PDB file of C-alpha atoms in Angstrom:
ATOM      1  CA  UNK A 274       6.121  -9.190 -12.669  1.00 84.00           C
ATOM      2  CA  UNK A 275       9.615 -10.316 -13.387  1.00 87.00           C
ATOM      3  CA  UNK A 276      10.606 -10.468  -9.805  1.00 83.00           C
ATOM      4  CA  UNK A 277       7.401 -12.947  -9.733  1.00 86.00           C
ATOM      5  CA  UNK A 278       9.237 -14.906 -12.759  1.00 88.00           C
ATOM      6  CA  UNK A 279      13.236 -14.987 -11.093  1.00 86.00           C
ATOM      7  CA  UNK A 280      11.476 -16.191  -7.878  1.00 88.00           C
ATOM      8  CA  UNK A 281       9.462 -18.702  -9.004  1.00 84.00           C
ATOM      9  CA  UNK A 282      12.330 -20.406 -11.473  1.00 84.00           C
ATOM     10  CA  UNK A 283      14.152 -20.324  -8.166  1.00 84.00           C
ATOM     11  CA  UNK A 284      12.232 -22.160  -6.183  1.00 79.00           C
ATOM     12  CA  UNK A 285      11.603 -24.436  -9.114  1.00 75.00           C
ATOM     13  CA  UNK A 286      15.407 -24.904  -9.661  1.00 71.00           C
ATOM     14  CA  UNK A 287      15.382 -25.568  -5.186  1.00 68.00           C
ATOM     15  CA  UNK A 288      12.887 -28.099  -5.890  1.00 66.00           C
ATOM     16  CA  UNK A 289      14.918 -29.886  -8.220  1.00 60.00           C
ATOM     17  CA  UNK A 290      18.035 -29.779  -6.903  1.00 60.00           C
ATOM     18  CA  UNK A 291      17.050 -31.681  -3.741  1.00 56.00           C
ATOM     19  CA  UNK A 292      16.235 -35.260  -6.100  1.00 55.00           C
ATOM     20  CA  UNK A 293      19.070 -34.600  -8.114  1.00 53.00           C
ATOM     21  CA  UNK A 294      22.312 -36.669  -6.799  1.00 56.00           C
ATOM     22  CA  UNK A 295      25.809 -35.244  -6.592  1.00 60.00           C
ATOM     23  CA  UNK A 296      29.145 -36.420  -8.509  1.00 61.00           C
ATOM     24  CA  UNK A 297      29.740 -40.153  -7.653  1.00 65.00           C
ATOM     25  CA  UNK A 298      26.818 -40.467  -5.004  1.00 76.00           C
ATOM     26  CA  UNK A 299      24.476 -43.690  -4.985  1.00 75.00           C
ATOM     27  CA  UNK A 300      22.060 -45.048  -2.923  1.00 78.00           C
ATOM     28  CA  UNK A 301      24.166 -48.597  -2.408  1.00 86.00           C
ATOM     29  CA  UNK A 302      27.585 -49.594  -3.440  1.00 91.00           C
ATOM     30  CA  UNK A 303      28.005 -51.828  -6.305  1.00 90.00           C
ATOM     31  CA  UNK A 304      29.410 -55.444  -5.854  1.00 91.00           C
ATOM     32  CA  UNK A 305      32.433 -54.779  -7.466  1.00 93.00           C
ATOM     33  CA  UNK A 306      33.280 -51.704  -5.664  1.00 95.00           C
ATOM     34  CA  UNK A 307      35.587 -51.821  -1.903  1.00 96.00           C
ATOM     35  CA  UNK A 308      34.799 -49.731   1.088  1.00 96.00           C
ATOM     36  CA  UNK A 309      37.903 -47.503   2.359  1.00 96.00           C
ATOM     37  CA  UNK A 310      37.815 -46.037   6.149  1.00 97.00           C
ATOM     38  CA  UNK A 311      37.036 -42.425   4.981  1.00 96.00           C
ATOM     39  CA  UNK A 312      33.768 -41.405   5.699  1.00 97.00           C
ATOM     40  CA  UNK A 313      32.828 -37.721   6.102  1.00 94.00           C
ATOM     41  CA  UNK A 314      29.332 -36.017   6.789  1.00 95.00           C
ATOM     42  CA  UNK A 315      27.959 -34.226   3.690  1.00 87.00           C
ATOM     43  CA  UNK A 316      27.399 -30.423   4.769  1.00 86.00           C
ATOM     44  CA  UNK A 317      25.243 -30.056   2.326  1.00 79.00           C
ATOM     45  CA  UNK A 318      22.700 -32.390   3.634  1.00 83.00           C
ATOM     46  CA  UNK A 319      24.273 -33.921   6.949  1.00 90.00           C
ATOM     47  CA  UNK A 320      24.277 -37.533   5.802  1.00 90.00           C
ATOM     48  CA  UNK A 321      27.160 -39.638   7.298  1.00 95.00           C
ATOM     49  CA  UNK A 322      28.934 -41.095   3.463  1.00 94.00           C
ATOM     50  CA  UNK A 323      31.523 -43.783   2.903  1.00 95.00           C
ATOM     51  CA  UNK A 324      33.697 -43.412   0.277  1.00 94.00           C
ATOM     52  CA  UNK A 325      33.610 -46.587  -2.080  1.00 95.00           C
ATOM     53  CA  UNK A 326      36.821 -47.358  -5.318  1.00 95.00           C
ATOM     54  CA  UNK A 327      35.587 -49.198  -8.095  1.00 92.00           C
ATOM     55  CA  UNK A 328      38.298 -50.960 -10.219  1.00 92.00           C
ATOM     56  CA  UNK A 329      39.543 -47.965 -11.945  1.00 92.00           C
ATOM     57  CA  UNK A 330      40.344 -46.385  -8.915  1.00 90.00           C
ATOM     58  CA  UNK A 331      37.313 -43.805  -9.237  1.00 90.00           C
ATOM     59  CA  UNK A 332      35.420 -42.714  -6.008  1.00 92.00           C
ATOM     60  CA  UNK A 333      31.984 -43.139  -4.928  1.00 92.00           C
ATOM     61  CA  UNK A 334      29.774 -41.674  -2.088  1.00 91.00           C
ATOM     62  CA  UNK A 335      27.452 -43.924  -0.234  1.00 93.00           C
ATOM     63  CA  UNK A 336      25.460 -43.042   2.853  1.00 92.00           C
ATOM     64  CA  UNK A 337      26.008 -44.969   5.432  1.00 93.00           C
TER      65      UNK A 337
END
C-alpha cells in the first residue's frame, strides 16, 4: 500500500515537472533584452536555447 502511495506522488511530481519552466527560461525574449552567440542544447529536454542579458546583466534561456 505505501509503495502504491511513493509511486503514485512520483509520477504525479513527473507530471508536473514537465510544465514547470527552469531558472531564467521563457517562451520569447523580452524587448528589452539582447541576444549573445551562446546557444547550447538543453540535455534535459534537447531544445536548441539562446542565451538572452537583460539590463542588469542577468541571463535568460530562450529556445530557439
Amino acid at each position: 500500500m505505501i509503495g502504491l502511495i511513493v509511486i503514485a506522488i512520483l509520477a504525479v511530481i513527473l507530471v508536473v515537472s514537465l510544465f514547470v519552466k527552469r531558472h531564467g527560461e521563457s517562451d520569447a525574449p523580452h524587448s528589452s533584452w539582447s541576444p549573445t552567440e551562446e546557444r547550447f542544447r538543453d540535455p534535459s529536454t534537447g531544445r536548441l536555447m539562446r542565451v538572452w542579458l537583460d539590463t542588469a546583466g542577468a541571463r535568460h534561456y530562450v529556445p530557439e
